[in-house]
C-alpha cells in the first residue's frame, strides 16, 4: 500500500509517470513510424492490385497482381481480426528474432506496429478509393507514369483522409501500448498496472488516464488540423468528405 | 490527323454484353474542329476515350499524327499521350493543388524543370485568361474557370490534338459560349485539331467545321457541316436547323429551301416572288453562320399545288439550292 500523505508521494508519482510517459511515447512513436512506412505502400498496393486498378498488371502480368492482392487481403484481414493479446504472444518468436528479446519497450514496438499496419493500410485504402477516378484518368491522358500517379495524384488527394486515418491509428496504438505494458513493455499502462492495480493507488490510475487522454486529444487535434489544412475542397459536391469522416468515426468507435 | 479505323468496343460478356462502338471509322483532318453528336448512351464517351486509348478498342486501329497508337507498347503510348490533350465534363482537377499547380502537373509529367514549368504555366494561364487566379484552389473557382484550368492543363505540354468529352455540359449557356469561343480561338490560333463530343447540337453549330452523328455505336452520317446541310434528307442538317413540324393549309404547298455557301446572301425569295408573281409566306427560317459561311433553311408556303410549282422548284434547284417539298396536295 502506498502512503498518499508521505512527502515523497507526489515527487515519486511524477517521476514514475514521466518515465512511463517517455516509454509510451517511445513505443508509440516508433510503432507509428513503422506503421506509416509499411502501411502506406501496403494500402496503395491493396487498392492498386484490384481489378481495373493501377497495378492490376504488375510486372506485366495480371496473374502477379491478382495473387498479390489476394495475399494482401488475407494478411490484412488476419491482422485485423486477431485479438491483440493473442497477436502479442503469437509474434514473440518473431520479436525475439528482430529485437533479440521480447521484453521491454523496444520489443513492444514489434507487436504494436504489427497490429497497426493492417489497420492503417485499410485507412489508406479507404482514402485512396475516395479519390475521384477522373483524376487518375486525367493523369493518364497527360501521359503520367504509374509512379507519378501515385505520388502526384493519389497520395496528395487522399492526404486529408489519411491524416484522419492516422489519428485513429495512433489512438489504437496508444490503447494497445497500455496493454503491452503489462507484459513488461513499460509505459503508462505498466504504471497503472503496477501502482494502481497491484498497489491499490487510485491516484496513479487517475493521473495515467488523464495523461493518456491529454495525449490523445492533442494528437487528434493536430492531425485533424492537418486533415483540414490539406482538404482544399472542404464539403465538395459529392459528399466525399462527409462519408470519409463517417468511415473514420465508425472505425474509431470500433476500438 | 486523327484516323479511327473500324473500331469496335463492347463491355461485359454474355447476357450483359453491350456493344458501345460498332465498327466505327472516322477521319479528322489537321486543324479541324470536329464534333461528334449523339444521344446519351450512343457511345460518344467510349469513342473519344479510344482515341488516346484510355479505352482500348477490341478491334480496329487508332492513328494520331501518323502514329498507330494501338500498336504501341505501354511506355511509347505514354509518350504519345503527351501530344494529345484532353478535357473533361467534370474538369478532373486536383483539389490539393492551386490553379498553377494543376497546370504544372502536365509539365512535371513531361519532365520540365521548375523554372520552365513556372514560365509555361504563366503563359498558358494568360492564354485562358486566368492569370489572376493562379494561386487559387479549384474549390474557389466557378465551373467556367475550372474548365479553363482544364484547358490550360491540357494545352501546357503543347499537344497537337485536343479531345473534349462534354466539356461544356456541366456549364450554363453563357459560360458554355465563352468556353466554346476559347476552344475556337485555340483551334484557329494554335492550329490545334479538336475532336469534341457533345449531346448539344448548339455546340456543333457554334464551333465545328465537321460533325458526325453517332447512334447505337454506329456513325450514321458524317462530313463537313456546309456539305451536310446541302445533303437531302440529312438528319444532322435537320437537327442543326430545326424548323419544327409541318402544317399545310389546304390548297398550298410547303417547301424547304436549304441555303449554304455562296447562295445564302442572294435575295432568292424576293426574286422568286417577283419573277413568278407569287404570294409567298415564310413559315420558318433558321439561318446561322457556319465556318464563316451563311447557312440555313427556310420553309416557304406557296399558293397552289406542287405540280403547279414544278417549274419554280426546278428553277430554284438550277440555282444550286436544295429544295424539298415537305407538304401539300399531291406532294
Ligand atoms: N466501363 C463501362 N462498363 C460497362 N458498360 C459501359 C462502360 N462504358 C460505357 N458503357 C456502355 O456503353 C454504352 C455507351 O456509353 P458511352 O460511351 O458512355 O455513351 P455516351 O457518352 O454517348 O453517353 C452505354 O450503353 C454504356 O452503358
Ligand atoms: Mg458520355
Coordinates of C-alpha atoms and ligand atoms in Angstrom, one line a residue:
Chain A
X1 CA 0.0 0.0 0.0
X2 CA 1.3 3.4 -0.9
X3 CA 1.1 6.3 1.6
X4 CA -0.6 9.2 -0.1
X5 CA 0.4 11.5 2.8
X6 CA 4.1 10.7 2.6
X7 CA 6.1 13.8 1.5
X8 CA 7.7 11.8 -1.3
X9 CA 4.4 10.6 -2.8
X10 CA 3.9 13.3 -5.4
X11 CA 7.5 13.7 -6.5
X12 CA 7.7 9.9 -6.8
X13 CA 4.4 9.8 -8.7
X14 CA 5.5 12.5 -11.1
X15 CA 8.8 10.7 -11.6
X16 CA 7.1 7.3 -12.3
X17 CA 4.6 8.9 -14.6
X18 CA 7.2 10.8 -16.6
X19 CA 9.3 7.7 -17.1
X20 CA 6.1 5.8 -18.1
X21 CA 5.2 8.6 -20.5
X22 CA 8.6 8.6 -22.0
X23 CA 8.4 4.8 -22.6
X24 CA 4.9 5.2 -24.1
X25 CA 5.9 7.9 -26.4
X26 CA 9.0 5.9 -27.5
X27 CA 6.9 2.8 -28.2
X28 CA 4.1 4.6 -29.9
X29 CA 6.4 6.9 -31.9
X30 CA 8.4 4.1 -33.4
X31 CA 5.4 1.8 -33.9
X32 CA 3.8 4.7 -35.7
X33 CA 6.8 5.3 -37.8
X34 CA 6.9 1.6 -39.0
X35 CA 3.2 1.7 -39.4
X36 CA 3.4 4.5 -41.9
X37 CA 6.5 3.2 -43.7
X38 CA 4.9 -0.2 -44.2
X39 CA 1.2 0.5 -44.1
X40 CA 1.2 3.3 -46.7
X41 CA 2.6 1.3 -49.5
X42 CA 0.6 -1.7 -48.4
X43 CA -2.6 0.3 -48.6
X44 CA -1.7 1.7 -52.0
X45 CA -0.8 -1.8 -53.3
X46 CA -4.1 -3.1 -51.8
X47 CA -6.2 -0.7 -54.0
X48 CA -3.8 -0.8 -56.9
X49 CA -3.9 -4.5 -57.4
X50 CA -7.7 -4.6 -57.5
X51 CA -9.4 -5.4 -60.8
X52 CA -9.0 -2.4 -63.0
X53 CA -6.5 -0.9 -60.6
X54 CA -3.3 0.9 -61.4
X55 CA -1.2 -2.1 -60.6
X56 CA -3.6 -4.7 -61.9
X57 CA -0.9 -5.8 -64.3
X58 CA 2.1 -5.9 -62.0
X59 CA 5.4 -6.7 -63.8
X60 CA 3.3 -7.1 -67.0
X61 CA 1.2 -9.9 -65.7
X62 CA -2.4 -9.9 -64.4
X63 CA -1.7 -13.1 -62.5
X64 CA 1.0 -11.4 -60.3
X65 CA -1.3 -8.6 -59.5
X66 CA -4.2 -10.9 -58.6
X67 CA -2.0 -13.1 -56.4
X68 CA -0.5 -10.2 -54.5
X69 CA -4.0 -8.7 -54.0
X70 CA -5.3 -12.0 -52.6
X71 CA -2.3 -12.4 -50.3
X72 CA -2.6 -8.8 -49.0
X73 CA -6.3 -9.1 -48.4
X74 CA -5.7 -12.2 -46.4
X75 CA -2.9 -10.8 -44.3
X76 CA -4.7 -7.5 -43.6
X77 CA -7.9 -9.3 -42.6
X78 CA -5.9 -11.7 -40.4
X79 CA -4.0 -8.9 -38.8
X80 CA -7.3 -7.0 -38.1
X81 CA -9.2 -9.9 -36.7
X82 CA -6.7 -11.5 -34.3
X83 CA -7.2 -10.1 -30.8
X84 CA -4.2 -8.0 -29.8
X85 CA -3.3 -10.1 -26.7
X86 CA -3.1 -13.2 -28.8
X87 CA -1.1 -11.5 -31.6
X88 CA 1.3 -10.2 -29.0
X89 CA 2.0 -13.7 -27.7
X90 CA 2.0 -15.3 -31.1
X91 CA 4.7 -12.9 -32.5
X92 CA 7.1 -13.5 -29.6
X93 CA 9.4 -15.7 -31.7
X94 CA 9.4 -13.0 -34.4
X95 CA 10.0 -10.2 -31.9
X96 CA 12.9 -12.2 -30.4
X97 CA 14.3 -12.7 -33.8
X98 CA 14.1 -9.0 -34.7
X99 CA 15.0 -7.3 -31.4
X100 CA 16.8 -10.1 -29.6
X101 CA 14.3 -10.1 -26.7
X102 CA 10.6 -10.0 -26.2
X103 CA 10.7 -7.9 -23.1
X104 CA 11.0 -4.1 -22.8
X105 CA 9.8 -1.1 -24.7
X106 CA 11.8 -1.8 -27.8
X107 CA 10.4 -5.3 -28.1
X108 CA 6.9 -3.9 -27.6
X109 CA 7.3 -1.9 -30.8
X110 CA 7.1 -5.0 -32.9
X111 CA 3.6 -6.2 -31.9
X112 CA 2.3 -2.6 -31.8
X113 CA 3.5 -2.0 -35.4
X114 CA 2.1 -5.4 -36.5
X115 CA -1.3 -4.6 -35.2
X116 CA -1.4 -1.1 -36.5
X117 CA -0.1 -1.8 -40.0
X118 CA -3.1 -3.7 -41.4
X119 CA -5.3 -1.1 -39.7
X120 CA -3.6 1.8 -41.3
X121 CA -3.4 0.0 -44.6
X122 CA -7.2 -0.2 -44.6
X123 CA -7.4 3.5 -43.8
X124 CA -5.1 4.3 -46.7
X125 CA -7.1 2.1 -48.9
X126 CA -10.3 3.9 -48.0
X127 CA -8.7 7.3 -48.6
X128 CA -7.4 6.3 -52.0
X129 CA -10.6 4.7 -53.1
X130 CA -12.3 8.0 -52.5
X131 CA -10.1 9.8 -54.9
X132 CA -12.1 10.6 -58.0
X133 CA -11.2 8.1 -60.7
X134 CA -11.5 11.0 -63.1
X135 CA -8.2 12.4 -61.7
X136 CA -6.3 9.2 -62.4
X137 CA -7.9 9.3 -65.9
X138 CA -6.7 12.9 -66.4
X139 CA -3.2 11.9 -65.3
X140 CA -3.2 9.0 -67.8
X141 CA -4.3 11.4 -70.5
X142 CA -1.3 13.6 -69.7
X143 CA 0.9 10.5 -70.1
X144 CA 1.8 10.1 -66.5
X145 CA 3.6 7.0 -65.2
X146 CA 2.1 4.8 -62.5
X147 CA 4.6 6.1 -60.0
X148 CA 3.7 9.7 -60.9
X149 CA 0.0 8.9 -60.5
X150 CA 0.7 7.5 -57.0
X151 CA 2.9 10.3 -55.8
X152 CA 1.3 13.3 -57.6
X153 CA -2.4 12.3 -57.6
X154 CA -3.4 9.5 -55.2
X155 CA -1.4 10.3 -52.1
X156 CA -1.8 14.1 -52.2
X157 CA -5.5 13.8 -52.9
X158 CA -6.0 11.2 -50.2
X159 CA -3.9 13.1 -47.6
X160 CA -6.8 14.6 -45.6
X161 CA -8.4 11.3 -45.1
X162 CA -5.1 9.6 -44.4
X163 CA -4.5 12.1 -41.6
X164 CA -7.8 11.3 -40.1
X165 CA -6.9 7.6 -40.5
X166 CA -3.6 8.3 -38.8
X167 CA -5.4 9.9 -35.9
X168 CA -7.5 6.8 -35.4
X169 CA -4.4 4.6 -35.8
X170 CA -2.4 6.4 -33.2
X171 CA -5.3 6.2 -30.8
X172 CA -5.4 2.5 -31.2
X173 CA -1.6 2.2 -30.8
X174 CA -1.7 4.1 -27.6
X175 CA -4.5 1.9 -26.5
X176 CA -2.6 -1.3 -27.2
X177 CA 0.6 0.2 -25.8
X178 CA -1.0 0.2 -22.4
X179 CA -1.7 -3.5 -22.8
X180 CA 1.8 -4.2 -23.9
X181 CA 3.0 -2.5 -20.7
X182 CA 1.5 -5.2 -18.6
X183 CA 3.7 -7.7 -20.4
X184 CA 6.9 -5.9 -19.3
X185 CA 6.9 -3.3 -22.0
X186 CA 6.9 -0.5 -19.6
X187 CA 5.0 2.7 -20.3
X188 CA 1.9 4.3 -18.8
X189 CA -0.1 1.1 -18.9
X190 CA 2.6 -0.5 -16.8
X191 CA 2.4 2.4 -14.3
X192 CA -1.3 2.0 -14.0
X193 CA -0.9 -1.8 -13.6
X194 CA 1.9 -1.8 -11.1
X195 CA 0.8 1.1 -8.9
X196 CA -2.9 1.2 -9.5
X197 CA -3.8 -2.4 -9.6
X198 CA -1.1 -4.2 -7.7
X199 CA -0.6 -1.5 -5.0
X200 CA -4.1 -0.1 -5.0
X201 CA -3.2 3.6 -5.7
X202 CA -6.3 5.1 -7.4
X203 CA -4.4 8.4 -7.8
X204 CA -1.9 6.7 -10.1
X205 CA -4.7 5.3 -12.3
X206 CA -6.4 8.7 -12.4
X207 CA -3.2 10.5 -13.4
X208 CA -2.3 7.9 -16.0
X209 CA -5.8 8.2 -17.5
X210 CA -5.6 12.0 -17.6
X211 CA -2.2 11.9 -19.2
X212 CA -3.3 9.4 -21.9
X213 CA -6.4 11.4 -22.5
X214 CA -4.4 14.6 -23.0
X215 CA -2.0 12.9 -25.4
X216 CA -4.9 11.5 -27.5
X217 CA -6.7 14.9 -27.5
X218 CA -3.6 16.7 -28.6
X219 CA -2.7 14.2 -31.3
X220 CA -6.3 14.2 -32.6
X221 CA -6.4 18.0 -32.7
X222 CA -3.1 18.2 -34.5
X223 CA -3.9 15.6 -37.1
X224 CA -7.4 16.9 -37.7
X225 CA -5.9 20.3 -38.2
X226 CA -3.6 18.8 -40.9
X227 CA -6.5 16.9 -42.4
X228 CA -8.5 20.1 -42.7
X229 CA -5.5 22.1 -44.0
X230 CA -5.0 19.6 -46.8
X231 CA -8.6 19.4 -47.6
X232 CA -8.9 22.3 -50.1
X233 CA -12.3 21.2 -51.3
X234 CA -14.0 21.0 -47.9
X235 CA -17.5 19.9 -48.5
X236 CA -17.2 19.0 -52.1
X237 CA -20.4 18.4 -54.1
X238 CA -20.2 14.6 -53.9
X239 CA -20.2 14.5 -50.1
X240 CA -16.9 12.6 -50.1
X241 CA -15.8 14.5 -47.1
X242 CA -18.8 13.5 -45.0
X243 CA -18.6 9.8 -45.9
X244 CA -14.9 9.9 -45.1
X245 CA -15.4 11.3 -41.7
X246 CA -18.2 8.8 -41.1
X247 CA -15.8 5.9 -42.1
X248 CA -13.2 7.3 -39.6
X249 CA -15.7 7.6 -36.9
X250 CA -17.1 4.2 -37.4
X251 CA -13.6 2.8 -37.1
X252 CA -12.7 4.9 -34.0
X253 CA -15.8 3.6 -32.3
X254 CA -14.7 0.1 -33.0
X255 CA -11.6 0.3 -30.9
Chain B
X1 CA -4.7 13.9 -88.1
X2 CA -6.9 11.5 -86.2
X3 CA -7.9 8.4 -88.0
X4 CA -10.3 6.0 -86.4
X5 CA -10.5 2.9 -88.4
X6 CA -13.0 0.1 -88.0
X7 CA -13.0 0.4 -84.2
X8 CA -15.3 -1.8 -82.2
X9 CA -15.7 -1.9 -78.4
X10 CA -18.0 -3.8 -76.2
X11 CA -18.4 -4.1 -72.4
X12 CA -19.4 -7.1 -70.3
X13 CA -19.9 -10.6 -71.5
X14 CA -22.8 -12.9 -72.2
X15 CA -26.3 -11.6 -71.4
X16 CA -25.0 -8.2 -70.2
X17 CA -22.7 -7.6 -73.2
X18 CA -23.2 -4.1 -74.6
X19 CA -21.7 -3.0 -77.9
X20 CA -20.6 0.6 -77.3
X21 CA -18.9 1.0 -80.7
X22 CA -19.7 -1.0 -83.7
X23 CA -17.2 -0.8 -86.5
X24 CA -16.7 3.0 -86.3
X25 CA -14.5 4.8 -88.8
X26 CA -13.8 8.5 -88.8
X27 CA -11.2 10.9 -90.2
X28 CA -10.5 14.2 -88.5
X29 CA -8.4 16.5 -90.7
X30 CA -5.5 18.5 -89.4
X31 CA -6.6 21.9 -87.9
X32 CA -10.2 20.9 -88.0
X33 CA -12.8 21.2 -85.3
X34 CA -14.8 18.0 -85.4
X35 CA -17.9 17.4 -83.4
X36 CA -19.5 14.0 -82.6
X37 CA -23.1 14.3 -81.6
X38 CA -25.5 11.6 -80.3
X39 CA -27.9 10.9 -77.5
X40 CA -26.8 9.7 -74.1
X41 CA -25.6 6.1 -74.4
X42 CA -24.8 6.4 -78.1
X43 CA -21.1 5.6 -77.4
X44 CA -19.6 9.1 -77.6
X45 CA -17.5 8.9 -74.5
X46 CA -16.3 5.5 -75.4
X47 CA -15.3 6.7 -78.8
X48 CA -13.3 9.7 -77.6
X49 CA -11.7 7.6 -74.9
X50 CA -10.5 5.2 -77.5
X51 CA -8.6 8.0 -79.3
X52 CA -6.0 8.3 -76.6
X53 CA -6.5 4.7 -75.6
X54 CA -8.0 5.4 -72.2
X55 CA -10.3 2.7 -73.5
X56 CA -8.5 0.1 -75.7
X57 CA -10.7 -0.9 -78.6
X58 CA -11.5 -4.6 -79.1
X59 CA -10.6 -4.3 -82.7
X60 CA -9.6 -1.6 -85.2
X61 CA -6.8 0.9 -85.2
X62 CA -6.3 4.5 -84.0
X63 CA -3.8 6.7 -85.7
X64 CA -3.0 10.1 -84.3
X65 CA -0.5 12.4 -86.1
X66 CA 0.8 9.4 -88.2
X67 CA 1.4 7.2 -85.2
X68 CA -0.6 4.0 -84.8
X69 CA -1.4 4.1 -81.1
X70 CA -3.0 0.7 -81.0
X71 CA 0.4 -0.9 -81.9
X72 CA 2.4 1.0 -79.2
X73 CA 3.8 -0.6 -76.0
X74 CA 2.8 1.0 -72.7
X75 CA 5.8 3.2 -72.4
X76 CA 5.5 4.5 -76.0
X77 CA 1.8 5.1 -75.5
X78 CA 2.5 7.3 -72.5
X79 CA 4.8 9.5 -74.7
X80 CA 2.2 9.6 -77.5
X81 CA -0.4 10.7 -75.0
X82 CA 1.7 13.7 -74.1
X83 CA 0.9 15.0 -77.5
X84 CA -2.9 14.6 -77.1
X85 CA -4.6 16.9 -74.6
X86 CA -8.0 16.0 -73.1
X87 CA -10.6 18.0 -71.2
X88 CA -13.5 16.5 -69.2
X89 CA -17.1 17.2 -68.3
X90 CA -16.3 17.3 -64.6
X91 CA -12.9 19.1 -65.1
X92 CA -10.9 16.5 -63.1
X93 CA -8.7 19.0 -61.3
X94 CA -6.6 18.2 -58.3
X95 CA -8.2 19.7 -55.2
X96 CA -4.9 19.6 -53.4
X97 CA -3.2 21.9 -55.9
X98 CA -3.6 25.5 -56.9
X99 CA -4.6 26.5 -60.4
X100 CA -0.9 26.9 -61.3
X101 CA -0.1 23.6 -59.6
X102 CA -2.7 21.9 -61.7
X103 CA -1.3 23.3 -64.9
X104 CA 2.2 22.4 -63.8
X105 CA 1.2 18.8 -63.3
X106 CA 1.2 18.4 -67.1
X107 CA 4.7 19.8 -67.3
X108 CA 6.0 17.7 -64.4
X109 CA 4.8 14.6 -66.2
X110 CA 6.9 15.5 -69.2
X111 CA 9.9 16.3 -67.0
X112 CA 10.2 20.1 -67.4
X113 CA 12.4 21.8 -64.7
X114 CA 10.7 24.1 -62.2
X115 CA 11.7 27.4 -63.8
X116 CA 10.4 26.3 -67.2
X117 CA 7.2 24.9 -65.6
X118 CA 6.5 28.3 -64.0
X119 CA 7.2 30.2 -67.2
X120 CA 5.0 27.9 -69.3
X121 CA 2.2 27.8 -66.7
X122 CA 2.1 31.6 -66.6
X123 CA 2.0 31.8 -70.4
X124 CA -0.8 29.3 -70.8
X125 CA -2.8 30.7 -67.9
X126 CA -2.6 34.1 -69.7
X127 CA -4.0 32.4 -72.8
X128 CA -7.1 31.1 -71.0
X129 CA -7.5 34.4 -69.0
X130 CA -6.8 33.0 -65.5
X131 CA -3.6 34.8 -64.6
X132 CA -5.3 36.4 -61.6
X133 CA -6.4 33.0 -60.3
X134 CA -3.1 31.3 -60.5
X135 CA -2.9 30.9 -56.7
X136 CA -6.5 29.9 -56.1
X137 CA -7.6 26.4 -55.4
X138 CA -10.2 24.7 -57.7
X139 CA -12.8 24.8 -54.9
X140 CA -12.7 28.6 -55.1
X141 CA -13.5 28.7 -58.8
X142 CA -16.7 28.8 -60.9
X143 CA -17.4 26.0 -63.3
X144 CA -16.3 28.0 -66.3
X145 CA -13.0 28.9 -64.6
X146 CA -12.4 25.3 -63.7
X147 CA -12.8 24.3 -67.3
X148 CA -10.3 27.0 -68.3
X149 CA -7.9 25.4 -65.9
X150 CA -8.7 22.0 -67.5
X151 CA -8.0 23.5 -70.9
X152 CA -4.7 25.2 -69.7
X153 CA -3.5 21.9 -68.3
X154 CA -4.4 20.0 -71.5
X155 CA -2.5 22.5 -73.6
X156 CA 0.5 23.0 -71.3
X157 CA 2.6 20.3 -73.0
X158 CA 1.9 21.7 -76.5
X159 CA -0.2 18.9 -77.8
X160 CA -1.3 18.8 -81.4
X161 CA -4.7 17.4 -80.7
X162 CA -7.3 18.3 -78.1
X163 CA -10.0 15.9 -77.1
X164 CA -13.1 17.3 -75.3
X165 CA -15.6 15.0 -73.6
X166 CA -18.7 17.0 -73.0
X167 CA -16.6 19.9 -71.8
X168 CA -19.5 22.3 -71.6
X169 CA -22.2 20.0 -70.5
X170 CA -21.9 21.0 -66.8
X171 CA -21.9 24.7 -67.6
X172 CA -24.7 27.3 -68.1
X173 CA -25.4 28.6 -71.6
X174 CA -23.4 31.9 -71.0
X175 CA -20.3 30.1 -69.8
X176 CA -20.7 27.4 -72.5
X177 CA -20.5 30.2 -75.1
X178 CA -17.3 31.6 -73.6
X179 CA -15.6 28.2 -73.3
X180 CA -16.6 27.4 -76.9
X181 CA -15.1 30.7 -78.0
X182 CA -11.9 29.9 -76.2
X183 CA -11.8 26.5 -77.9
X184 CA -12.3 28.1 -81.3
X185 CA -9.6 30.6 -80.6
X186 CA -7.2 27.8 -79.6
X187 CA -8.1 25.9 -82.7
X188 CA -7.5 28.8 -85.1
X189 CA -4.6 30.5 -83.4
X190 CA -2.6 27.4 -82.3
X191 CA -3.7 25.3 -85.2
X192 CA -4.9 22.6 -82.8
X193 CA -7.0 19.8 -84.1
X194 CA -10.0 19.5 -81.9
X195 CA -12.3 16.5 -81.5
X196 CA -15.2 17.2 -79.3
X197 CA -18.2 15.1 -78.3
X198 CA -21.4 16.6 -77.1
X199 CA -25.1 15.9 -76.9
X200 CA -25.9 19.5 -77.7
X201 CA -26.5 20.4 -81.3
X202 CA -25.8 24.0 -80.5
X203 CA -22.2 23.3 -79.6
X204 CA -21.6 21.7 -83.0
X205 CA -23.4 24.5 -84.8
X206 CA -21.4 27.2 -83.0
X207 CA -17.8 25.9 -83.4
X208 CA -17.4 22.8 -85.5
X209 CA -16.3 22.6 -89.1
X210 CA -17.3 18.9 -89.4
X211 CA -19.6 16.6 -87.5
X212 CA -20.6 13.0 -87.2
X213 CA -23.8 11.6 -85.8
X214 CA -23.4 8.6 -83.6
X215 CA -26.3 6.3 -82.7
X216 CA -26.2 2.9 -81.1
X217 CA -22.4 2.8 -81.5
X218 CA -22.5 3.5 -85.3
X219 CA -21.8 6.5 -87.3
X220 CA -24.9 7.4 -89.2
X221 CA -23.6 10.5 -91.0
X222 CA -20.5 12.5 -91.1
X223 CA -19.0 15.3 -93.1
X224 CA -18.4 19.0 -93.3
X225 CA -21.3 21.0 -91.9
X226 CA -21.6 23.1 -95.0
X227 CA -21.9 19.9 -97.1
X228 CA -24.2 18.1 -94.7
X229 CA -26.6 21.0 -94.9
X230 CA -27.0 20.6 -98.6
X231 CA -27.4 16.8 -98.4
X232 CA -31.0 15.8 -99.0
X233 CA -32.6 14.1 -96.0
X234 CA -29.6 14.7 -93.7
X235 CA -30.6 14.1 -90.1
X236 CA -27.8 16.2 -88.9
X237 CA -28.9 19.1 -91.0
X238 CA -32.4 18.7 -89.8
X239 CA -31.3 18.6 -86.2
X240 CA -29.0 21.5 -86.6
X241 CA -31.6 23.7 -88.2
X242 CA -34.9 22.5 -86.8
X243 CA -37.9 24.0 -88.5
X244 CA -40.5 22.1 -86.5
X245 CA -43.5 20.2 -87.6
X246 CA -45.1 20.9 -91.0
X247 CA -48.6 22.2 -91.1
X248 CA -50.1 22.5 -94.6
X249 CA -53.2 24.6 -95.2
X250 CA -55.4 23.3 -98.0
X251 CA -54.6 24.5 -101.5
X252 CA -51.0 25.3 -100.6
X253 CA -47.6 23.7 -101.0
X254 CA -44.8 23.8 -98.4
X255 CA -41.2 23.7 -99.4
X256 CA -37.9 23.8 -97.5
X257 CA -35.1 25.6 -99.2
X258 CA -31.6 25.0 -97.8
X259 CA -29.0 27.7 -98.4
X260 CA -25.4 27.3 -97.9
X261 CA -22.1 28.8 -99.0
X262 CA -22.4 31.4 -101.8
X263 CA -26.1 31.4 -102.4
X264 CA -27.1 32.3 -98.9
X265 CA -26.8 36.0 -99.3
X266 CA -28.6 36.3 -102.6
X267 CA -32.2 37.6 -102.4
X268 CA -33.6 34.3 -103.5
X269 CA -37.0 34.7 -102.1
X270 CA -37.6 38.2 -103.2
X271 CA -36.6 37.3 -106.7
X272 CA -38.9 34.3 -106.6
X273 CA -41.8 36.4 -105.6
X274 CA -41.0 38.9 -108.3
X275 CA -40.3 36.5 -111.2
X276 CA -43.4 34.4 -110.6
X277 CA -45.7 37.0 -109.1
X278 CA -46.4 34.8 -106.1
X279 CA -47.6 35.5 -102.7
X280 CA -45.0 33.7 -100.6
X281 CA -45.3 33.2 -96.9
X282 CA -42.3 32.4 -94.8
X283 CA -43.3 29.8 -92.3
X284 CA -40.0 29.4 -90.6
X285 CA -36.3 30.0 -91.0
X286 CA -33.1 29.0 -89.4
X287 CA -30.0 30.9 -90.6
X288 CA -26.6 30.6 -89.0
X289 CA -23.1 31.3 -89.7
X290 CA -21.2 28.1 -90.1
X291 CA -17.5 28.1 -90.5
X292 CA -17.7 31.7 -91.7
X293 CA -20.5 31.0 -94.2
X294 CA -24.1 31.8 -94.0
X295 CA -26.2 28.7 -94.0
X296 CA -29.6 27.7 -93.1
X297 CA -33.0 26.6 -94.1
X298 CA -36.2 28.5 -94.9
X299 CA -39.7 27.0 -95.1
X300 CA -42.0 28.6 -97.6
X301 CA -45.6 28.3 -98.3
X302 CA -46.6 28.7 -101.9
X303 CA -50.3 29.0 -103.0
X304 CA -51.5 26.1 -105.2
X305 CA -50.4 22.5 -105.7
X306 CA -46.9 21.1 -106.1
X307 CA -47.5 20.3 -109.8
X308 CA -48.2 23.9 -110.5
X309 CA -44.9 24.9 -108.9
X310 CA -42.7 22.2 -110.5
X311 CA -41.3 24.9 -112.8
X312 CA -40.5 27.1 -109.9
X313 CA -38.9 24.3 -107.9
X314 CA -36.7 23.2 -110.8
X315 CA -35.8 26.9 -111.3
X316 CA -34.6 27.1 -107.7
X317 CA -32.7 23.8 -107.9
X318 CA -31.0 25.1 -111.1
X319 CA -29.6 27.9 -108.9
X320 CA -27.9 25.3 -106.7
X321 CA -30.4 25.4 -103.9
X322 CA -31.6 22.3 -102.1
X323 CA -35.4 22.2 -102.3
X324 CA -37.6 19.7 -100.6
X325 CA -41.3 19.6 -100.9
X326 CA -42.4 18.8 -97.4
X327 CA -46.1 19.1 -97.6
X328 CA -49.0 20.0 -99.9
X329 CA -51.5 18.5 -102.3
X330 CA -50.1 15.8 -104.4
X331 CA -46.8 16.5 -103.0
Ligands
LIG1 N1 -16.9 1.0 -68.4 C1 -18.1 0.5 -68.9 N2 -18.6 -0.7 -68.5 C2 -19.8 -1.1 -69.0 N3 -20.5 -0.5 -69.9 C3 -20.1 0.7 -70.4 C4 -18.9 1.3 -69.9 N4 -18.7 2.4 -70.5 C5 -19.7 2.6 -71.3 N5 -20.6 1.5 -71.3 C6 -21.8 1.4 -72.0 O1 -21.5 1.7 -73.4 C7 -22.6 2.4 -74.0 C8 -22.0 3.8 -74.5 O2 -21.6 4.5 -73.4 P1 -21.0 6.0 -73.5 O3 -19.8 5.9 -74.5 O4 -20.6 6.5 -72.2 O5 -22.1 6.8 -74.2 P2 -22.3 8.4 -74.3 O6 -21.1 9.1 -73.9 O7 -22.7 8.6 -75.7 O8 -23.5 8.7 -73.3 C9 -23.6 2.6 -72.9 O9 -24.6 1.6 -73.1 C10 -22.9 2.3 -71.6 O10 -23.7 1.8 -70.7
LIG2 MG1 -20.7 10.5 -72.3

